[in-house]
């Protein structure tokens, strides 16, 4: 353009011709500049709309340390045991591990009763073991997410010992107390108490303390700013060590109405309605974000996500600076103990509706965890699939296909990658879980039907998900050379990691393939989700689309042949994975068949 101006100045004679030239130059330059701007803008919008984060692209593997691998023969899993299995964990392709609590604890609730937040539980090892574990994970490109249990502590924590010692202790307000001269406090339901009563009388100071969980898990008072700062400092202590994220246990219950109003009787059946998302919770999370999360590149997720999708969304809306990821229970809560033998455990239509609603709530902003099992649930394949011998394998693979192809961060609980099943204890003596044991006592003292209770627990007790990991066919499934703290599922002879590792068609190797498929395709992480054949009562069908790539996922959630109508021509589609040796055609699907196509 400059050149063209010079020519105009010196050779007036060609004025007209060059005037035309100038106009063209200006016109085309304007187009080029505007195009460049648009490209820039597009790039920005593209990246912005993704808001990529490592924890969004992660596949989280949850390890229950007590049941994973015992290295010293005391019957309890430990950190050295996990270290010895790091190559196995790496081989799964997972990129992050969520470790259930490993802090000092008297183990009333298997570590969810912390007596020292800055030390390691003796059963699990030492801080040196922890440092070695963290390094071993990082060396393998795996992130570590810690479980932070701060709705309550153990009654053996120094804070509680001080707090209960006198009404004037500086630690008194670290917990919730009700002085007995005021009479009995308004009823609060406790999830784990033998009497369902969350207030426990303590004669030392003639007062009641609050415990939403067991008596040995007194609730911390989040209204106390000194306590809050102690907790943030503790979290920074772990973040400074290099941990990569935090899962906040029961945190939706942390903020309480300390005017202690009388609550309606349905509190017992719907405690979440009254306990979750109390006033102040968002402020505590904002403060925690400022004091901890914002200072590190960490994943942050809290157990539970309130009562509504709006609650869930508000916890993770990026503009609010609270948490990174929501963890709602809507879908997990669907699988119920069937009241009639062989009865429906959950409705597939409802299942699809819940996941579709969740997806839409987080489509624009915020992020979601995708999971169907954890240490508080019985086994994935038993609850959501079918653990009968002929269906265990295809249904476990179908569930893997589902969890690895949804938008959100998938979580996989240890053992589910083998399709481990419920042990179905038939007597109370076999149980170890405080929730099951104390509820049994409650039923006993309240004339409950104990035989029915045992039948129900065989389906739903969390101990089903806590039996030792099945490594191989040696004694105790290779978990421990001692007596395991809880019985090993006798089916380890058939279901174990060593056998599945060797079998190219095993659930384990299917899991590895599906994890890789997700990692290779951002569309499966960020892609738009569209539900197809919505009213199909057997098949869950959807597409995932992103940046010119489109995937079709077809999942038969039943034990019968099924058909699906997607209206999509798959004649030219590429079959990426399926859980039978050949994929069915013409919209028909075999029992629990799962297929993923690239369109
Ligand atoms: C939720 C945890 O996941 C569960 O295992 C524990 O018993 C309760 N919170 C109490 O900490």
Short mmCIF file of N, CA, C and O in Angstrom, two decimals, residues 226-334:
data_model
loop_
_atom_site.label_atom_id
_atom_site.label_comp_id
_atom_site.label_asym_id
_atom_site.label_seq_id
_atom_site.Cartn_x
_atom_site.Cartn_y
_atom_site.Cartn_z
N UNK A 226 -11.43 -19.43 62.92
CA UNK A 226 -10.12 -19.98 63.29
C UNK A 226 -10.02 -21.43 62.81
O UNK A 226 -9.00 -21.84 62.26
N UNK A 227 -11.10 -22.17 62.99
CA UNK A 227 -11.12 -23.56 62.52
C UNK A 227 -10.94 -23.57 61.00
O UNK A 227 -10.16 -24.36 60.46
N UNK A 228 -11.65 -22.68 60.32
CA UNK A 228 -11.57 -22.68 58.85
C UNK A 228 -10.13 -22.45 58.40
O UNK A 228 -9.62 -23.13 57.52
N UNK A 229 -9.46 -21.51 59.05
CA UNK A 229 -8.07 -21.22 58.65
C UNK A 229 -7.17 -22.42 58.93
O UNK A 229 -6.27 -22.72 58.16
N UNK A 230 -7.43 -23.13 60.02
CA UNK A 230 -6.63 -24.34 60.32
C UNK A 230 -6.80 -25.36 59.18
O UNK A 230 -5.86 -26.03 58.77
N UNK A 231 -8.02 -25.47 58.71
CA UNK A 231 -8.29 -26.46 57.64
C UNK A 231 -7.62 -26.04 56.34
O UNK A 231 -7.00 -26.86 55.66
N UNK A 232 -7.71 -24.75 56.01
CA UNK A 232 -7.06 -24.31 54.76
C UNK A 232 -5.54 -24.53 54.85
O UNK A 232 -4.90 -24.94 53.88
N UNK A 233 -4.98 -24.25 56.02
CA UNK A 233 -3.52 -24.44 56.19
C UNK A 233 -3.18 -25.92 56.00
O UNK A 233 -2.17 -26.26 55.37
N UNK A 234 -4.02 -26.78 56.55
CA UNK A 234 -3.79 -28.22 56.40
C UNK A 234 -3.86 -28.62 54.92
O UNK A 234 -3.04 -29.41 54.42
N UNK A 235 -4.82 -28.07 54.19
CA UNK A 235 -4.94 -28.41 52.77
C UNK A 235 -3.72 -27.90 51.99
O UNK A 235 -3.20 -28.59 51.11
N UNK A 236 -3.24 -26.70 52.37
CA UNK A 236 -2.04 -26.19 51.69
C UNK A 236 -0.83 -27.06 52.00
O UNK A 236 0.05 -27.26 51.17
N UNK A 237 -0.81 -27.61 53.20
CA UNK A 237 0.29 -28.52 53.58
C UNK A 237 0.37 -29.68 52.58
O UNK A 237 1.46 -30.04 52.09
N UNK A 238 -0.77 -30.24 52.21
CA UNK A 238 -0.76 -31.36 51.27
C UNK A 238 -0.49 -30.87 49.85
O UNK A 238 0.24 -31.52 49.09
N UNK A 239 -1.06 -29.71 49.52
CA UNK A 239 -0.83 -29.19 48.16
C UNK A 239 0.65 -28.85 47.99
O UNK A 239 1.24 -29.07 46.92
N UNK A 240 1.28 -28.33 49.05
CA UNK A 240 2.71 -28.01 48.97
C UNK A 240 3.56 -29.26 48.81
O UNK A 240 4.64 -29.22 48.25
N UNK A 241 3.04 -30.36 49.29
CA UNK A 241 3.75 -31.64 49.08
C UNK A 241 3.64 -32.08 47.62
O UNK A 241 4.33 -32.99 47.19
N UNK A 242 2.68 -31.52 46.92
CA UNK A 242 2.54 -31.84 45.50
C UNK A 242 1.29 -32.61 45.13
O UNK A 242 1.17 -33.07 43.98
N UNK A 243 0.34 -32.79 46.06
CA UNK A 243 -0.87 -33.51 45.66
C UNK A 243 -1.64 -32.65 44.65
O UNK A 243 -1.49 -31.43 44.60
N UNK A 244 -2.45 -33.31 43.85
CA UNK A 244 -3.02 -32.63 42.68
C UNK A 244 -4.51 -32.32 42.80
O UNK A 244 -5.11 -31.81 41.86
N UNK A 245 -5.08 -32.67 43.93
CA UNK A 245 -6.50 -32.36 44.02
C UNK A 245 -7.09 -32.79 45.35
O UNK A 245 -6.45 -33.49 46.14
N UNK A 246 -8.33 -32.33 45.55
CA UNK A 246 -9.04 -32.61 46.80
C UNK A 246 -10.46 -33.04 46.51
O UNK A 246 -11.15 -32.42 45.71
N UNK A 247 -10.88 -34.09 47.21
CA UNK A 247 -12.28 -34.50 47.20
C UNK A 247 -12.79 -34.22 48.61
O UNK A 247 -12.25 -34.71 49.59
N UNK A 248 -13.80 -33.38 48.71
CA UNK A 248 -14.28 -32.96 50.03
C UNK A 248 -15.41 -33.87 50.49
O UNK A 248 -16.49 -33.88 49.90
N UNK A 249 -15.15 -34.59 51.56
CA UNK A 249 -16.11 -35.57 52.06
C UNK A 249 -17.31 -34.88 52.73
O UNK A 249 -17.12 -34.00 53.58
N UNK A 250 -18.51 -35.29 52.34
CA UNK A 250 -19.76 -34.84 52.99
C UNK A 250 -19.84 -33.33 53.14
O UNK A 250 -20.52 -32.82 54.04
N UNK A 251 -19.15 -32.60 52.27
CA UNK A 251 -19.02 -31.17 52.52
C UNK A 251 -20.33 -30.40 52.34
O UNK A 251 -20.52 -29.34 52.92
N UNK A 252 -21.24 -30.98 51.56
CA UNK A 252 -22.51 -30.25 51.38
C UNK A 252 -23.27 -30.09 52.71
O UNK A 252 -24.18 -29.29 52.82
N UNK A 253 -22.84 -30.85 53.74
CA UNK A 253 -23.50 -30.76 55.05
C UNK A 253 -22.76 -29.81 56.02
O UNK A 253 -23.17 -29.66 57.18
N UNK A 254 -21.67 -29.22 55.57
CA UNK A 254 -20.80 -28.49 56.50
C UNK A 254 -21.47 -27.26 57.13
O UNK A 254 -21.29 -26.98 58.31
N UNK A 255 -22.27 -26.53 56.33
CA UNK A 255 -22.91 -25.32 56.88
C UNK A 255 -24.24 -25.71 57.53
O UNK A 255 -25.08 -26.32 56.90
N UNK A 256 -24.38 -25.33 58.79
CA UNK A 256 -25.59 -25.73 59.54
C UNK A 256 -26.35 -24.51 60.03
O UNK A 256 -25.74 -23.48 60.30
N UNK A 257 -27.65 -24.69 60.22
CA UNK A 257 -28.43 -23.63 60.84
C UNK A 257 -28.26 -23.79 62.35
O UNK A 257 -28.90 -24.64 62.98
N UNK A 258 -27.39 -22.97 62.93
CA UNK A 258 -27.06 -23.16 64.35
C UNK A 258 -28.06 -22.47 65.27
O UNK A 258 -27.80 -22.34 66.47
N UNK A 259 -29.20 -22.05 64.71
CA UNK A 259 -30.29 -21.66 65.62
C UNK A 259 -31.05 -22.93 66.00
O UNK A 259 -31.97 -22.89 66.79
N UNK A 260 -30.68 -24.05 65.36
CA UNK A 260 -31.24 -25.38 65.62
C UNK A 260 -32.77 -25.40 65.68
O UNK A 260 -33.37 -25.77 66.69
N UNK A 261 -33.41 -25.01 64.55
CA UNK A 261 -34.87 -25.06 64.54
C UNK A 261 -35.37 -26.51 64.60
O UNK A 261 -34.63 -27.43 64.25
N UNK A 262 -36.60 -26.68 65.01
CA UNK A 262 -37.21 -28.02 64.99
C UNK A 262 -37.45 -28.36 63.52
O UNK A 262 -37.96 -27.54 62.76
N UNK A 263 -37.05 -29.58 63.11
CA UNK A 263 -37.21 -29.96 61.69
C UNK A 263 -38.36 -30.95 61.55
O UNK A 263 -38.62 -31.74 62.46
N UNK A 264 -39.03 -30.94 60.38
CA UNK A 264 -40.17 -31.85 60.16
C UNK A 264 -39.75 -33.31 60.22
O UNK A 264 -38.58 -33.65 60.00
N UNK A 265 -40.73 -34.22 60.47
CA UNK A 265 -40.42 -35.65 60.65
C UNK A 265 -39.80 -36.31 59.42
O UNK A 265 -39.10 -37.31 59.56
N UNK A 266 -40.03 -35.77 58.21
CA UNK A 266 -39.44 -36.42 57.04
C UNK A 266 -37.92 -36.23 56.99
O UNK A 266 -37.25 -36.73 56.09
N UNK A 267 -37.36 -35.55 57.99
CA UNK A 267 -35.90 -35.42 58.10
C UNK A 267 -35.22 -36.79 58.02
O UNK A 267 -34.17 -36.94 57.39
N UNK A 268 -35.86 -37.80 58.62
CA UNK A 268 -35.24 -39.12 58.68
C UNK A 268 -35.13 -39.77 57.31
O UNK A 268 -34.20 -40.52 57.03
N UNK A 269 -36.12 -39.50 56.46
CA UNK A 269 -36.10 -40.16 55.15
C UNK A 269 -35.46 -39.27 54.09
O UNK A 269 -35.02 -39.76 53.07
N UNK A 270 -35.45 -37.96 54.34
CA UNK A 270 -34.91 -37.06 53.33
C UNK A 270 -33.98 -36.03 53.98
O UNK A 270 -34.18 -34.82 53.87
N UNK A 271 -32.95 -36.56 54.64
CA UNK A 271 -32.08 -35.64 55.38
C UNK A 271 -31.34 -34.66 54.47
O UNK A 271 -31.01 -33.55 54.88
N UNK A 272 -31.10 -35.08 53.20
CA UNK A 272 -30.37 -34.18 52.29
C UNK A 272 -31.12 -32.85 52.15
O UNK A 272 -30.53 -31.77 52.12
N UNK A 273 -32.48 -32.97 52.11
CA UNK A 273 -33.31 -31.76 51.97
C UNK A 273 -33.01 -30.76 53.08
O UNK A 273 -33.02 -29.56 52.87
N UNK A 274 -32.73 -31.25 54.29
CA UNK A 274 -32.53 -30.34 55.42
C UNK A 274 -31.05 -30.07 55.74
O UNK A 274 -30.72 -29.04 56.31
N UNK A 275 -30.21 -31.02 55.37
CA UNK A 275 -28.80 -30.89 55.77
C UNK A 275 -27.91 -30.26 54.69
O UNK A 275 -26.88 -29.68 55.01
N UNK A 276 -28.31 -30.44 53.42
CA UNK A 276 -27.38 -30.01 52.36
C UNK A 276 -27.51 -28.53 52.04
O UNK A 276 -28.58 -27.95 52.18
N UNK A 277 -26.42 -27.96 51.61
CA UNK A 277 -26.38 -26.60 51.07
C UNK A 277 -26.89 -25.54 52.04
O UNK A 277 -27.59 -24.61 51.65
N UNK A 278 -26.54 -25.68 53.32
CA UNK A 278 -26.96 -24.69 54.30
C UNK A 278 -26.39 -23.31 53.97
O UNK A 278 -25.38 -23.19 53.27
N UNK A 279 -27.04 -22.28 54.51
CA UNK A 279 -26.54 -20.91 54.30
C UNK A 279 -25.09 -20.84 54.74
O UNK A 279 -24.75 -21.34 55.81
N UNK A 280 -24.29 -20.22 53.93
CA UNK A 280 -22.88 -20.08 54.30
C UNK A 280 -21.99 -21.04 53.51
O UNK A 280 -20.80 -20.79 53.34
N UNK A 281 -22.57 -22.12 52.98
CA UNK A 281 -21.74 -23.11 52.30
C UNK A 281 -20.98 -22.50 51.11
O UNK A 281 -19.78 -22.72 50.94
N UNK A 282 -21.71 -21.71 50.31
CA UNK A 282 -21.03 -21.11 49.15
C UNK A 282 -19.91 -20.16 49.61
O UNK A 282 -18.87 -20.08 48.97
N UNK A 283 -20.15 -19.47 50.72
CA UNK A 283 -19.11 -18.55 51.21
C UNK A 283 -17.88 -19.33 51.66
O UNK A 283 -16.75 -18.94 51.40
N UNK A 284 -18.10 -20.45 52.34
CA UNK A 284 -16.96 -21.26 52.78
C UNK A 284 -16.17 -21.76 51.57
O UNK A 284 -14.94 -21.77 51.57
N UNK A 285 -16.91 -22.17 50.53
CA UNK A 285 -16.21 -22.69 49.34
C UNK A 285 -15.44 -21.58 48.62
O UNK A 285 -14.33 -21.80 48.13
N UNK A 286 -16.04 -20.41 48.59
CA UNK A 286 -15.33 -19.29 47.95
C UNK A 286 -14.05 -18.98 48.72
O UNK A 286 -12.99 -18.74 48.14
N UNK A 287 -14.17 -19.01 50.03
CA UNK A 287 -13.01 -18.74 50.88
C UNK A 287 -11.95 -19.83 50.69
O UNK A 287 -10.76 -19.54 50.55
N UNK A 288 -12.39 -21.08 50.63
CA UNK A 288 -11.46 -22.20 50.44
C UNK A 288 -10.78 -22.08 49.07
O UNK A 288 -9.59 -22.34 48.91
N UNK A 289 -11.57 -21.65 48.10
CA UNK A 289 -11.01 -21.47 46.76
C UNK A 289 -9.91 -20.41 46.81
O UNK A 289 -8.80 -20.62 46.29
N UNK A 290 -10.20 -19.30 47.48
CA UNK A 290 -9.22 -18.21 47.55
C UNK A 290 -7.98 -18.66 48.33
O UNK A 290 -6.86 -18.42 47.91
N UNK A 291 -8.20 -19.33 49.44
CA UNK A 291 -7.10 -19.70 50.34
C UNK A 291 -6.30 -20.92 49.86
O UNK A 291 -5.16 -21.10 50.23
N UNK A 292 -6.94 -21.77 49.07
CA UNK A 292 -6.25 -23.02 48.69
C UNK A 292 -6.28 -23.24 47.17
O UNK A 292 -5.25 -23.12 46.50
N UNK A 293 -7.46 -23.54 46.61
CA UNK A 293 -7.53 -23.99 45.20
C UNK A 293 -6.86 -23.00 44.25
O UNK A 293 -6.16 -23.40 43.33
N UNK A 294 -7.10 -21.72 44.46
CA UNK A 294 -6.62 -20.72 43.49
C UNK A 294 -5.10 -20.65 43.47
O UNK A 294 -4.51 -20.13 42.55
N UNK A 295 -4.46 -21.18 44.50
CA UNK A 295 -3.00 -21.06 44.58
C UNK A 295 -2.27 -22.21 43.89
O UNK A 295 -1.05 -22.22 43.81
N UNK A 296 -3.02 -23.23 43.46
CA UNK A 296 -2.39 -24.42 42.86
C UNK A 296 -3.23 -24.85 41.65
O UNK A 296 -4.39 -24.47 41.53
N UNK A 297 -2.63 -25.72 40.83
CA UNK A 297 -3.39 -26.24 39.69
C UNK A 297 -4.06 -27.55 40.13
O UNK A 297 -3.64 -28.64 39.75
N UNK A 298 -5.05 -27.42 40.99
CA UNK A 298 -5.64 -28.63 41.58
C UNK A 298 -7.07 -28.89 41.12
O UNK A 298 -7.80 -27.98 40.78
N UNK A 299 -7.41 -30.16 41.15
CA UNK A 299 -8.80 -30.57 40.93
C UNK A 299 -9.54 -30.39 42.27
O UNK A 299 -8.96 -30.63 43.32
N UNK A 300 -10.79 -29.96 42.20
CA UNK A 300 -11.56 -29.85 43.44
C UNK A 300 -12.97 -30.35 43.20
O UNK A 300 -13.63 -29.95 42.25
N UNK A 301 -13.40 -31.23 44.07
CA UNK A 301 -14.72 -31.83 43.91
C UNK A 301 -15.27 -32.10 45.30
O UNK A 301 -14.52 -32.46 46.20
N UNK A 302 -16.57 -31.85 45.48
CA UNK A 302 -17.17 -32.14 46.79
C UNK A 302 -18.20 -33.23 46.63
O UNK A 302 -18.93 -33.26 45.64
N UNK A 303 -18.26 -34.11 47.61
CA UNK A 303 -19.23 -35.19 47.56
C UNK A 303 -20.64 -34.62 47.69
O UNK A 303 -20.92 -33.83 48.57
N UNK A 304 -21.53 -35.02 46.77
CA UNK A 304 -22.91 -34.53 46.81
C UNK A 304 -23.01 -33.19 46.13
O UNK A 304 -22.02 -32.46 46.03
N UNK A 305 -24.19 -32.88 45.63
CA UNK A 305 -24.32 -31.62 44.90
C UNK A 305 -25.68 -30.98 45.18
O UNK A 305 -26.32 -30.41 44.30
N UNK A 306 -26.11 -31.08 46.44
CA UNK A 306 -27.32 -30.37 46.85
C UNK A 306 -28.59 -31.06 46.40
O UNK A 306 -28.61 -32.25 46.12
N UNK A 307 -29.64 -30.23 46.34
CA UNK A 307 -30.96 -30.80 46.12
C UNK A 307 -31.44 -30.63 44.70
O UNK A 307 -32.33 -31.34 44.25
N UNK A 308 -30.91 -29.67 43.99
CA UNK A 308 -31.42 -29.38 42.64
C UNK A 308 -30.24 -29.25 41.68
O UNK A 308 -29.09 -29.09 42.10
N UNK A 309 -30.57 -29.24 40.39
CA UNK A 309 -29.51 -29.05 39.39
C UNK A 309 -28.90 -27.65 39.54
O UNK A 309 -27.73 -27.44 39.29
N UNK A 310 -29.73 -26.72 39.98
CA UNK A 310 -29.24 -25.37 40.19
C UNK A 310 -28.18 -25.36 41.29
O UNK A 310 -27.12 -24.73 41.15
N UNK A 311 -28.45 -26.09 42.38
CA UNK A 311 -27.46 -26.21 43.46
C UNK A 311 -26.15 -26.76 42.90
O UNK A 311 -25.07 -26.21 43.13
N UNK A 312 -26.28 -27.87 42.15
CA UNK A 312 -25.09 -28.53 41.61
C UNK A 312 -24.32 -27.56 40.73
O UNK A 312 -23.09 -27.45 40.81
N UNK A 313 -25.07 -26.84 39.92
CA UNK A 313 -24.44 -25.93 38.99
C UNK A 313 -23.73 -24.79 39.71
O UNK A 313 -22.62 -24.40 39.38
N UNK A 314 -24.40 -24.27 40.73
CA UNK A 314 -23.80 -23.14 41.45
C UNK A 314 -22.49 -23.50 42.15
O UNK A 314 -21.64 -22.66 42.36
N UNK A 315 -22.33 -24.76 42.48
CA UNK A 315 -21.08 -25.17 43.13
C UNK A 315 -19.89 -25.09 42.19
O UNK A 315 -18.75 -24.96 42.64
N UNK A 316 -20.17 -25.18 40.89
CA UNK A 316 -19.05 -25.31 39.95
C UNK A 316 -19.06 -24.30 38.81
O UNK A 316 -18.26 -24.41 37.89
N UNK A 317 -19.96 -23.33 38.89
CA UNK A 317 -19.96 -22.27 37.88
C UNK A 317 -18.62 -21.52 37.99
O UNK A 317 -18.31 -20.96 39.05
N UNK A 318 -17.85 -21.53 36.89
CA UNK A 318 -16.48 -20.97 36.96
C UNK A 318 -16.47 -19.54 37.50
O UNK A 318 -15.54 -19.13 38.20
N UNK A 319 -17.52 -18.79 37.17
CA UNK A 319 -17.51 -17.39 37.59
C UNK A 319 -17.67 -17.22 39.10
O UNK A 319 -17.42 -16.16 39.65
N UNK A 320 -18.11 -18.27 39.77
CA UNK A 320 -18.33 -18.14 41.21
C UNK A 320 -17.09 -18.51 42.04
O UNK A 320 -17.04 -18.29 43.24
N UNK A 321 -16.12 -19.14 41.38
CA UNK A 321 -14.85 -19.49 42.06
C UNK A 321 -15.07 -20.33 43.32
O UNK A 321 -14.66 -19.95 44.41
N UNK A 322 -15.74 -21.46 43.13
CA UNK A 322 -15.92 -22.35 44.27
C UNK A 322 -15.20 -23.67 43.96
O UNK A 322 -14.00 -23.76 44.14
N UNK A 323 -15.92 -24.65 43.39
CA UNK A 323 -15.30 -25.94 43.09
C UNK A 323 -15.11 -26.10 41.58
O UNK A 323 -15.74 -25.39 40.79
N UNK A 324 -14.31 -27.13 41.22
CA UNK A 324 -14.12 -27.40 39.79
C UNK A 324 -15.17 -28.34 39.23
O UNK A 324 -15.60 -28.20 38.08
N UNK A 325 -15.60 -29.29 40.05
CA UNK A 325 -16.39 -30.39 39.50
C UNK A 325 -17.49 -30.82 40.47
O UNK A 325 -17.23 -30.96 41.66
N UNK A 326 -18.69 -31.04 39.95
CA UNK A 326 -19.79 -31.50 40.80
C UNK A 326 -19.81 -33.03 40.84
O UNK A 326 -19.35 -33.68 39.89
N UNK A 327 -20.37 -33.57 41.90
CA UNK A 327 -20.42 -35.03 42.09
C UNK A 327 -21.82 -35.37 42.60
O UNK A 327 -22.02 -35.67 43.78
N UNK A 328 -22.82 -35.29 41.72
CA UNK A 328 -24.20 -35.52 42.18
C UNK A 328 -24.56 -37.01 42.24
O UNK A 328 -24.06 -37.81 41.45
N UNK A 329 -25.47 -37.33 43.13
CA UNK A 329 -25.84 -38.73 43.35
C UNK A 329 -27.12 -39.17 42.64
O UNK A 329 -27.57 -40.30 42.83
N UNK A 330 -27.70 -38.27 41.85
CA UNK A 330 -29.01 -38.56 41.26
C UNK A 330 -29.08 -39.93 40.58
O UNK A 330 -30.03 -40.68 40.77
N UNK A 331 -28.05 -40.25 39.79
CA UNK A 331 -28.10 -41.50 39.04
C UNK A 331 -27.77 -42.69 39.94
O UNK A 331 -28.45 -43.72 39.89
N UNK A 332 -26.74 -42.54 40.77
CA UNK A 332 -26.32 -43.64 41.63
C UNK A 332 -27.46 -44.08 42.54
O UNK A 332 -27.67 -45.27 42.79
N UNK A 333 -28.22 -43.11 43.01
CA UNK A 333 -29.31 -43.41 43.94
C UNK A 333 -30.46 -44.18 43.29
O UNK A 333 -31.35 -44.67 43.97
N UNK A 334 -30.43 -44.28 41.97
CA UNK A 334 -31.52 -44.98 41.27
C UNK A 334 -31.53 -46.49 41.54
O UNK A 334 -32.59 -47.10 41.59
#
